[in-house]
Amino acid sequence: MRLVRNASSTVTVVGEVAASVRMPLTPAGERLLDALAAAGGVRQPVSKMTLQLTRGTQTHAMALDTIIRDPRQNVPLLPGDIVTALHQPFSFTALGATNRNEEISFEAQGISLAQALARAGGLLDARSDAKGVFIFRLEPEGALDWPRQPVRTTPDGLVPVVYRLDLRDPGSFFVMQSFTMQNRDVLYVSNAPAAELQKFLNLVFSVIYPLATTRQLFP
């Protein structure tokens, strides 16, 4: 008797794929991308996809583009594994003295702060304060070495953190290239003090000038 297929030695592929399947494993040693191919590929752009591997009680996820580019991440599969293709359009919000104040999407493999500033159109020369570039982020409690125990402000234990970058320091441009943006980050560029003064003067003159005109019309 020859065993054609071992039903207990399978991998389940679900999510944003052409067809969810239960793929049998063979002695050839199937890997993550083999499972994806067996399901007919993904239904969304590769740059927007994340592959999640669930093995027992552990779950790991990685951008599909990273797995394709780095063969070491295309790990062998084991019986009972669950591969889930997730469509995760990540984004950050740009506010303040940038050329674009809006929510900006980015690829699942992530982008650097330098790329984020470029996609936001860069800093406004006439308004921005180069020493006031901020990233607002909710970090897990174990993400950083806190000087003192942080106070939890969200139900799931995330801690509000503000990162500040001074672009007047040339070394900050190297930091920008290695600082990775995360989903739902807020990028804020503050206004220069001179710009705030100009706002105030514009407000004052917008009030005084109509009054002066009125005096001339009604002596």
Short mmCIF file of N, CA, C and O in Angstrom, two decimals, residues 24-144:
data_model
loop_
_atom_site.label_atom_id
_atom_site.label_comp_id
_atom_site.label_asym_id
_atom_site.label_seq_id
_atom_site.Cartn_x
_atom_site.Cartn_y
_atom_site.Cartn_z
N PRO A 24 -1.06 20.22 1.23
CA PRO A 24 -0.31 19.10 1.82
C PRO A 24 1.19 19.34 1.73
O PRO A 24 1.69 19.88 0.74
N LEU A 25 1.90 18.94 2.75
CA LEU A 25 3.36 19.05 2.76
C LEU A 25 3.98 17.78 2.18
O LEU A 25 3.47 16.68 2.40
N THR A 26 5.05 17.95 1.47
CA THR A 26 5.75 16.82 0.84
C THR A 26 7.18 16.78 1.35
O THR A 26 7.66 17.73 1.97
N PRO A 27 7.90 15.70 1.08
CA PRO A 27 9.32 15.63 1.49
C PRO A 27 10.19 16.71 0.87
O PRO A 27 11.32 16.93 1.32
N ALA A 28 9.69 17.40 -0.16
CA ALA A 28 10.47 18.46 -0.79
C ALA A 28 10.70 19.63 0.15
O ALA A 28 11.65 20.40 -0.02
N GLY A 29 9.83 19.80 1.15
CA GLY A 29 9.99 20.88 2.12
C GLY A 29 9.45 22.21 1.64
O GLY A 29 10.21 23.10 1.26
N GLU A 30 8.13 22.34 1.63
CA GLU A 30 7.51 23.58 1.16
C GLU A 30 7.82 24.75 2.12
O GLU A 30 7.99 24.56 3.32
N ARG A 31 7.84 25.95 1.53
CA ARG A 31 8.12 27.16 2.29
C ARG A 31 6.96 28.15 2.16
O ARG A 31 5.97 27.87 1.48
N LEU A 32 7.12 29.31 2.81
CA LEU A 32 6.04 30.30 2.85
C LEU A 32 5.54 30.67 1.45
O LEU A 32 4.33 30.66 1.20
N LEU A 33 6.44 30.97 0.55
CA LEU A 33 6.02 31.40 -0.78
C LEU A 33 5.40 30.26 -1.58
O LEU A 33 4.57 30.50 -2.46
N ASP A 34 5.77 29.01 -1.27
CA ASP A 34 5.11 27.87 -1.90
C ASP A 34 3.64 27.82 -1.51
O ASP A 34 2.77 27.54 -2.34
N ALA A 35 3.37 28.09 -0.23
CA ALA A 35 1.99 28.11 0.24
C ALA A 35 1.19 29.20 -0.44
O ALA A 35 0.03 29.01 -0.81
N LEU A 36 1.83 30.35 -0.62
CA LEU A 36 1.15 31.46 -1.28
C LEU A 36 0.86 31.13 -2.73
O LEU A 36 -0.23 31.44 -3.25
N ALA A 37 1.79 30.47 -3.39
CA ALA A 37 1.58 30.07 -4.78
C ALA A 37 0.46 29.05 -4.90
O ALA A 37 -0.34 29.09 -5.84
N ALA A 38 0.38 28.11 -3.92
CA ALA A 38 -0.68 27.10 -3.95
C ALA A 38 -2.06 27.73 -3.81
O ALA A 38 -3.06 27.19 -4.28
N ALA A 39 -2.11 28.91 -3.15
CA ALA A 39 -3.39 29.61 -2.97
C ALA A 39 -3.69 30.57 -4.11
O ALA A 39 -4.68 31.31 -4.07
N GLY A 40 -2.84 30.57 -5.13
CA GLY A 40 -3.10 31.40 -6.29
C GLY A 40 -2.57 32.81 -6.18
O GLY A 40 -2.92 33.67 -6.99
N GLY A 41 -1.74 33.08 -5.18
CA GLY A 41 -1.18 34.43 -5.02
C GLY A 41 -2.11 35.36 -4.27
O GLY A 41 -3.21 34.98 -3.86
N VAL A 42 -1.65 36.58 -4.08
CA VAL A 42 -2.42 37.57 -3.30
C VAL A 42 -3.32 38.38 -4.21
O VAL A 42 -3.07 38.50 -5.42
N ARG A 43 -4.34 38.97 -3.62
CA ARG A 43 -5.31 39.74 -4.39
C ARG A 43 -5.04 41.24 -4.36
O ARG A 43 -5.78 42.01 -4.98
N GLN A 44 -4.05 41.67 -3.59
CA GLN A 44 -3.71 43.07 -3.46
C GLN A 44 -2.26 43.28 -3.89
O GLN A 44 -1.50 42.32 -4.02
N PRO A 45 -1.83 44.54 -4.10
CA PRO A 45 -0.43 44.79 -4.47
C PRO A 45 0.54 44.22 -3.44
O PRO A 45 0.28 44.27 -2.24
N VAL A 46 1.63 43.66 -3.91
CA VAL A 46 2.60 43.01 -3.03
C VAL A 46 3.09 43.98 -1.95
O VAL A 46 3.28 43.60 -0.79
N SER A 47 3.29 45.25 -2.32
CA SER A 47 3.83 46.22 -1.37
C SER A 47 2.87 46.52 -0.22
O SER A 47 3.28 47.08 0.80
N LYS A 48 1.60 46.14 -0.36
CA LYS A 48 0.61 46.41 0.68
C LYS A 48 0.28 45.17 1.50
O LYS A 48 -0.60 45.21 2.36
N MET A 49 1.00 44.06 1.26
CA MET A 49 0.64 42.80 1.89
C MET A 49 1.63 42.40 2.99
O MET A 49 2.83 42.65 2.90
N THR A 50 1.08 41.76 4.01
CA THR A 50 1.87 41.18 5.10
C THR A 50 1.52 39.71 5.21
O THR A 50 0.34 39.34 5.13
N LEU A 51 2.53 38.84 5.37
CA LEU A 51 2.29 37.42 5.59
C LEU A 51 2.43 37.12 7.08
O LEU A 51 3.44 37.47 7.70
N GLN A 52 1.43 36.49 7.62
CA GLN A 52 1.43 36.11 9.04
C GLN A 52 1.49 34.59 9.15
O GLN A 52 0.70 33.88 8.53
N LEU A 53 2.44 34.10 9.93
CA LEU A 53 2.60 32.67 10.14
C LEU A 53 2.23 32.34 11.58
O LEU A 53 2.84 32.87 12.52
N THR A 54 1.24 31.49 11.74
CA THR A 54 0.81 31.04 13.07
C THR A 54 1.24 29.60 13.25
O THR A 54 0.87 28.72 12.47
N ARG A 55 2.04 29.36 14.29
CA ARG A 55 2.56 28.03 14.58
C ARG A 55 2.33 27.75 16.07
O ARG A 55 3.00 28.32 16.92
N GLY A 56 1.33 26.92 16.34
CA GLY A 56 0.98 26.66 17.73
C GLY A 56 0.41 27.92 18.37
O GLY A 56 -0.55 28.50 17.88
N THR A 57 1.05 28.39 19.44
CA THR A 57 0.58 29.59 20.13
C THR A 57 1.36 30.83 19.71
O THR A 57 1.13 31.92 20.25
N GLN A 58 2.28 30.68 18.77
CA GLN A 58 3.11 31.80 18.36
C GLN A 58 2.69 32.31 16.98
O GLN A 58 2.32 31.53 16.10
N THR A 59 2.76 33.64 16.84
CA THR A 59 2.40 34.28 15.58
C THR A 59 3.48 35.28 15.20
O THR A 59 3.90 36.09 16.03
N HIS A 60 3.92 35.20 13.95
CA HIS A 60 4.92 36.14 13.44
C HIS A 60 4.41 36.69 12.11
O HIS A 60 3.80 35.97 11.32
N ALA A 61 4.70 37.97 11.88
CA ALA A 61 4.26 38.62 10.64
C ALA A 61 5.41 39.40 10.03
O ALA A 61 6.28 39.92 10.73
N MET A 62 5.40 39.47 8.70
CA MET A 62 6.44 40.20 7.98
C MET A 62 5.89 40.65 6.64
O MET A 62 5.02 39.98 6.05
N ALA A 63 6.37 41.79 6.16
CA ALA A 63 5.94 42.30 4.86
C ALA A 63 6.28 41.30 3.76
O ALA A 63 7.38 40.74 3.72
N LEU A 64 5.33 41.07 2.87
CA LEU A 64 5.53 40.11 1.78
C LEU A 64 6.71 40.52 0.91
O LEU A 64 7.50 39.67 0.46
N ASP A 65 6.86 41.80 0.66
CA ASP A 65 7.96 42.27 -0.16
C ASP A 65 9.31 41.92 0.45
O ASP A 65 10.26 41.58 -0.26
N THR A 66 9.40 41.97 1.78
CA THR A 66 10.64 41.61 2.47
C THR A 66 10.94 40.12 2.31
O THR A 66 12.09 39.72 2.09
N ILE A 67 9.90 39.29 2.40
CA ILE A 67 10.09 37.84 2.25
C ILE A 67 10.55 37.50 0.83
O ILE A 67 11.40 36.63 0.64
N ILE A 68 10.04 38.21 -0.15
CA ILE A 68 10.43 37.97 -1.53
C ILE A 68 11.89 38.37 -1.76
O ILE A 68 12.65 37.68 -2.44
N ARG A 69 12.29 39.51 -1.17
CA ARG A 69 13.64 40.02 -1.41
C ARG A 69 14.70 39.30 -0.58
O ARG A 69 15.86 39.25 -0.97
N ASP A 70 14.32 38.75 0.56
CA ASP A 70 15.28 38.10 1.45
C ASP A 70 14.93 36.61 1.57
O ASP A 70 14.03 36.25 2.32
N PRO A 71 15.62 35.72 0.86
CA PRO A 71 15.29 34.29 0.89
C PRO A 71 15.35 33.68 2.29
O PRO A 71 14.69 32.67 2.55
N ARG A 72 16.10 34.28 3.21
CA ARG A 72 16.19 33.74 4.57
C ARG A 72 14.85 33.82 5.30
O ARG A 72 14.59 33.05 6.22
N GLN A 73 14.01 34.76 4.88
CA GLN A 73 12.70 34.92 5.53
C GLN A 73 11.65 33.96 4.96
O GLN A 73 10.57 33.84 5.53
N ASN A 74 11.98 33.30 3.86
CA ASN A 74 11.06 32.33 3.27
C ASN A 74 11.25 30.99 3.99
O ASN A 74 11.82 30.04 3.45
N VAL A 75 10.74 30.92 5.21
CA VAL A 75 11.05 29.80 6.12
C VAL A 75 10.29 28.53 5.74
O VAL A 75 9.21 28.59 5.14
N PRO A 76 10.85 27.37 6.08
CA PRO A 76 10.14 26.10 5.84
C PRO A 76 8.89 26.01 6.70
O PRO A 76 8.84 26.54 7.81
N LEU A 77 7.89 25.32 6.17
CA LEU A 77 6.62 25.15 6.89
C LEU A 77 6.58 23.81 7.60
O LEU A 77 7.23 22.85 7.19
N LEU A 78 5.79 23.78 8.66
CA LEU A 78 5.59 22.57 9.45
C LEU A 78 4.11 22.20 9.45
O LEU A 78 3.25 23.07 9.24
N PRO A 79 3.79 20.93 9.68
CA PRO A 79 2.38 20.53 9.73
C PRO A 79 1.61 21.34 10.77
O PRO A 79 2.10 21.60 11.87
N GLY A 80 0.42 21.78 10.37
CA GLY A 80 -0.43 22.55 11.26
C GLY A 80 -0.23 24.04 11.19
O GLY A 80 -0.97 24.81 11.81
N ASP A 81 0.77 24.50 10.43
CA ASP A 81 0.98 25.94 10.28
C ASP A 81 -0.21 26.59 9.59
O ASP A 81 -0.88 25.97 8.74
N ILE A 82 -0.45 27.84 9.93
CA ILE A 82 -1.50 28.64 9.28
C ILE A 82 -0.84 29.88 8.69
O ILE A 82 -0.21 30.66 9.43
N VAL A 83 -0.96 30.05 7.39
CA VAL A 83 -0.40 31.21 6.71
C VAL A 83 -1.56 32.14 6.34
O VAL A 83 -2.49 31.74 5.64
N THR A 84 -1.49 33.38 6.82
CA THR A 84 -2.55 34.36 6.57
C THR A 84 -1.98 35.54 5.80
O THR A 84 -1.00 36.16 6.23
N ALA A 85 -2.57 35.82 4.65
CA ALA A 85 -2.17 36.98 3.85
C ALA A 85 -3.04 38.16 4.26
O ALA A 85 -4.26 38.13 4.13
N LEU A 86 -2.40 39.20 4.80
CA LEU A 86 -3.12 40.35 5.33
C LEU A 86 -2.89 41.57 4.45
O LEU A 86 -1.76 41.89 4.09
N HIS A 87 -3.99 42.25 4.13
CA HIS A 87 -3.89 43.52 3.40
C HIS A 87 -3.86 44.62 4.44
O HIS A 87 -4.87 44.92 5.07
N GLN A 88 -2.70 45.24 4.64
CA GLN A 88 -2.54 46.25 5.67
C GLN A 88 -1.98 47.53 5.06
O GLN A 88 -0.75 47.71 4.98
N PRO A 89 -2.85 48.43 4.60
CA PRO A 89 -2.37 49.71 4.06
C PRO A 89 -1.95 50.64 5.19
O PRO A 89 -2.77 51.33 5.78
N PHE A 90 -0.67 50.64 5.51
CA PHE A 90 -0.16 51.47 6.60
C PHE A 90 -0.18 52.94 6.18
O PHE A 90 -0.11 53.28 5.01
N SER A 91 -0.24 53.83 7.18
CA SER A 91 -0.25 55.26 6.88
C SER A 91 0.26 56.05 8.07
O SER A 91 0.26 55.58 9.21
N PHE A 92 0.71 57.29 7.79
CA PHE A 92 1.03 58.25 8.83
C PHE A 92 0.34 59.55 8.47
O PHE A 92 -0.08 59.76 7.33
N THR A 93 0.22 60.44 9.44
CA THR A 93 -0.44 61.72 9.23
C THR A 93 0.58 62.84 9.35
O THR A 93 1.31 62.92 10.35
N ALA A 94 0.66 63.69 8.34
CA ALA A 94 1.58 64.83 8.33
C ALA A 94 0.80 66.09 8.68
O ALA A 94 -0.22 66.39 8.07
N LEU A 95 1.30 66.84 9.67
CA LEU A 95 0.65 68.06 10.12
C LEU A 95 1.69 69.16 10.31
O LEU A 95 2.89 68.89 10.38
N GLY A 96 1.21 70.39 10.41
CA GLY A 96 2.10 71.50 10.69
C GLY A 96 2.70 72.09 9.44
O GLY A 96 2.08 72.13 8.37
N ALA A 97 3.96 72.54 9.55
CA ALA A 97 4.62 73.30 8.48
C ALA A 97 5.25 72.39 7.44
O ALA A 97 6.46 72.43 7.18
N THR A 98 4.43 71.51 6.84
CA THR A 98 4.86 70.69 5.71
C THR A 98 4.01 71.06 4.51
O THR A 98 2.95 71.67 4.64
N ASN A 99 4.47 70.68 3.33
CA ASN A 99 3.73 71.04 2.11
C ASN A 99 2.44 70.25 1.97
O ASN A 99 1.54 70.68 1.24
N ARG A 100 2.36 69.10 2.61
CA ARG A 100 1.13 68.30 2.55
C ARG A 100 0.67 67.99 3.97
O ARG A 100 1.38 67.35 4.73
N ASN A 101 -0.51 68.46 4.33
CA ASN A 101 -1.12 68.12 5.61
C ASN A 101 -2.24 67.13 5.34
O ASN A 101 -3.37 67.49 5.04
N GLU A 102 -1.90 65.84 5.43
CA GLU A 102 -2.87 64.81 5.12
C GLU A 102 -2.37 63.45 5.59
O GLU A 102 -1.20 63.31 6.04
N GLU A 103 -3.24 62.46 5.50
CA GLU A 103 -2.85 61.08 5.80
C GLU A 103 -2.16 60.51 4.56
O GLU A 103 -2.70 60.57 3.46
N ILE A 104 -0.98 59.93 4.76
CA ILE A 104 -0.16 59.45 3.64
C ILE A 104 0.11 57.95 3.85
O ILE A 104 0.61 57.55 4.91
N SER A 105 -0.21 57.16 2.87
CA SER A 105 -0.02 55.71 2.97
C SER A 105 1.42 55.35 2.62
O SER A 105 2.10 56.08 1.91
N PHE A 106 1.86 54.20 3.14
CA PHE A 106 3.19 53.69 2.79
C PHE A 106 3.18 52.17 2.77
O PHE A 106 2.22 51.54 3.22
N GLU A 107 4.26 51.59 2.26
CA GLU A 107 4.32 50.16 2.01
C GLU A 107 4.44 49.37 3.31
O GLU A 107 4.88 49.89 4.34
N ALA A 108 4.06 48.09 3.23
CA ALA A 108 4.07 47.24 4.42
C ALA A 108 5.47 47.02 4.96
O ALA A 108 5.65 46.79 6.15
N GLN A 109 6.50 47.10 4.11
CA GLN A 109 7.86 46.89 4.59
C GLN A 109 8.40 48.10 5.34
O GLN A 109 9.47 48.06 5.92
N GLY A 110 7.65 49.21 5.31
CA GLY A 110 8.01 50.38 6.08
C GLY A 110 8.84 51.39 5.32
O GLY A 110 9.44 51.08 4.28
N ILE A 111 8.87 52.62 5.83
CA ILE A 111 9.68 53.69 5.26
C ILE A 111 10.40 54.41 6.39
O ILE A 111 10.02 54.32 7.56
N SER A 112 11.45 55.13 6.04
CA SER A 112 12.20 55.89 7.03
C SER A 112 11.56 57.26 7.24
O SER A 112 10.71 57.71 6.44
N LEU A 113 11.99 57.94 8.28
CA LEU A 113 11.51 59.30 8.54
C LEU A 113 11.91 60.22 7.39
O LEU A 113 11.14 61.12 7.02
N ALA A 114 13.08 60.01 6.82
CA ALA A 114 13.50 60.83 5.68
C ALA A 114 12.53 60.66 4.51
O ALA A 114 12.14 61.65 3.86
N GLN A 115 12.12 59.43 4.25
CA GLN A 115 11.16 59.19 3.16
C GLN A 115 9.80 59.78 3.50
O GLN A 115 9.10 60.31 2.63
N ALA A 116 9.41 59.71 4.77
CA ALA A 116 8.13 60.28 5.19
C ALA A 116 8.10 61.79 4.99
O ALA A 116 7.11 62.34 4.49
N LEU A 117 9.18 62.47 5.35
CA LEU A 117 9.24 63.91 5.15
C LEU A 117 9.18 64.25 3.66
O LEU A 117 8.55 65.23 3.25
N ALA A 118 9.84 63.43 2.85
CA ALA A 118 9.82 63.67 1.40
C ALA A 118 8.40 63.49 0.85
O ALA A 118 7.95 64.28 0.01
N ARG A 119 7.69 62.48 1.32
CA ARG A 119 6.33 62.24 0.83
C ARG A 119 5.36 63.31 1.33
O ARG A 119 4.31 63.53 0.72
N ALA A 120 5.72 63.96 2.44
CA ALA A 120 4.90 65.07 2.93
C ALA A 120 5.25 66.38 2.23
O ALA A 120 4.72 67.43 2.59
N GLY A 121 6.15 66.32 1.25
CA GLY A 121 6.51 67.51 0.49
C GLY A 121 7.61 68.33 1.12
O GLY A 121 7.89 69.45 0.65
N GLY A 122 8.23 67.82 2.18
CA GLY A 122 9.30 68.57 2.83
C GLY A 122 8.79 69.68 3.71
O GLY A 122 7.57 69.88 3.87
N LEU A 123 9.70 70.42 4.32
CA LEU A 123 9.36 71.51 5.20
C LEU A 123 9.10 72.79 4.40
O LEU A 123 9.74 73.02 3.36
N LEU A 124 8.17 73.62 4.89
CA LEU A 124 7.92 74.91 4.27
C LEU A 124 9.00 75.88 4.71
O LEU A 124 9.14 76.17 5.91
N ASP A 125 9.74 76.42 3.76
CA ASP A 125 10.87 77.28 4.08
C ASP A 125 10.45 78.51 4.88
O ASP A 125 11.17 78.95 5.79
N ALA A 126 9.32 79.09 4.53
CA ALA A 126 8.91 80.35 5.15
C ALA A 126 8.24 80.15 6.51
O ALA A 126 8.06 81.12 7.25
N ARG A 127 7.86 78.94 6.85
CA ARG A 127 7.09 78.73 8.08
C ARG A 127 7.74 77.79 9.07
O ARG A 127 7.55 77.93 10.28
N SER A 128 8.48 76.80 8.60
CA SER A 128 8.89 75.70 9.47
C SER A 128 10.05 76.06 10.37
O SER A 128 10.87 76.93 10.07
N ASP A 129 10.09 75.37 11.50
CA ASP A 129 11.20 75.46 12.44
C ASP A 129 11.98 74.16 12.31
O ASP A 129 11.51 73.10 12.72
N ALA A 130 13.19 74.24 11.76
CA ALA A 130 13.97 73.02 11.48
C ALA A 130 14.31 72.24 12.74
O ALA A 130 14.57 71.04 12.67
N LYS A 131 14.29 72.88 13.88
CA LYS A 131 14.61 72.16 15.12
C LYS A 131 13.36 71.57 15.77
O LYS A 131 13.45 70.96 16.83
N GLY A 132 12.23 71.72 15.12
CA GLY A 132 10.97 71.25 15.71
C GLY A 132 10.26 70.22 14.87
O GLY A 132 9.13 70.43 14.42
N VAL A 133 10.93 69.09 14.58
CA VAL A 133 10.30 67.97 13.87
C VAL A 133 9.95 66.91 14.90
O VAL A 133 10.83 66.41 15.61
N PHE A 134 8.68 66.57 15.00
CA PHE A 134 8.22 65.67 16.05
C PHE A 134 7.51 64.45 15.44
O PHE A 134 6.82 64.56 14.42
N ILE A 135 7.68 63.31 16.12
CA ILE A 135 6.92 62.10 15.80
C ILE A 135 6.13 61.72 17.04
O ILE A 135 6.71 61.51 18.12
N PHE A 136 4.81 61.65 16.91
CA PHE A 136 3.94 61.24 18.00
C PHE A 136 3.55 59.78 17.77
O PHE A 136 3.05 59.43 16.70
N ARG A 137 3.77 58.95 18.79
CA ARG A 137 3.56 57.51 18.61
C ARG A 137 3.09 56.88 19.92
O ARG A 137 3.49 57.30 21.01
N LEU A 138 2.27 55.84 19.81
CA LEU A 138 1.89 55.02 20.96
C LEU A 138 2.77 53.78 20.96
O LEU A 138 2.71 52.97 20.05
N GLU A 139 3.61 53.66 21.98
CA GLU A 139 4.58 52.56 22.07
C GLU A 139 4.12 51.52 23.09
O GLU A 139 3.52 51.87 24.10
N PRO A 140 4.42 50.23 22.84
CA PRO A 140 4.19 49.21 23.88
C PRO A 140 5.04 49.51 25.10
O PRO A 140 6.12 50.12 25.00
N GLU A 141 4.58 49.09 26.25
CA GLU A 141 5.26 49.41 27.50
C GLU A 141 6.69 48.86 27.52
O GLU A 141 7.59 49.46 28.09
N GLY A 142 6.94 47.72 26.86
CA GLY A 142 8.26 47.13 26.88
C GLY A 142 9.15 47.58 25.74
O GLY A 142 10.24 47.03 25.55
N ALA A 143 8.74 48.59 24.98
CA ALA A 143 9.51 48.99 23.80
C ALA A 143 10.76 49.79 24.14
O ALA A 143 11.75 49.75 23.43
N LEU A 144 10.71 50.55 25.25
CA LEU A 144 11.82 51.43 25.59
C LEU A 144 12.23 51.24 27.04
O LEU A 144 11.47 50.70 27.86
#
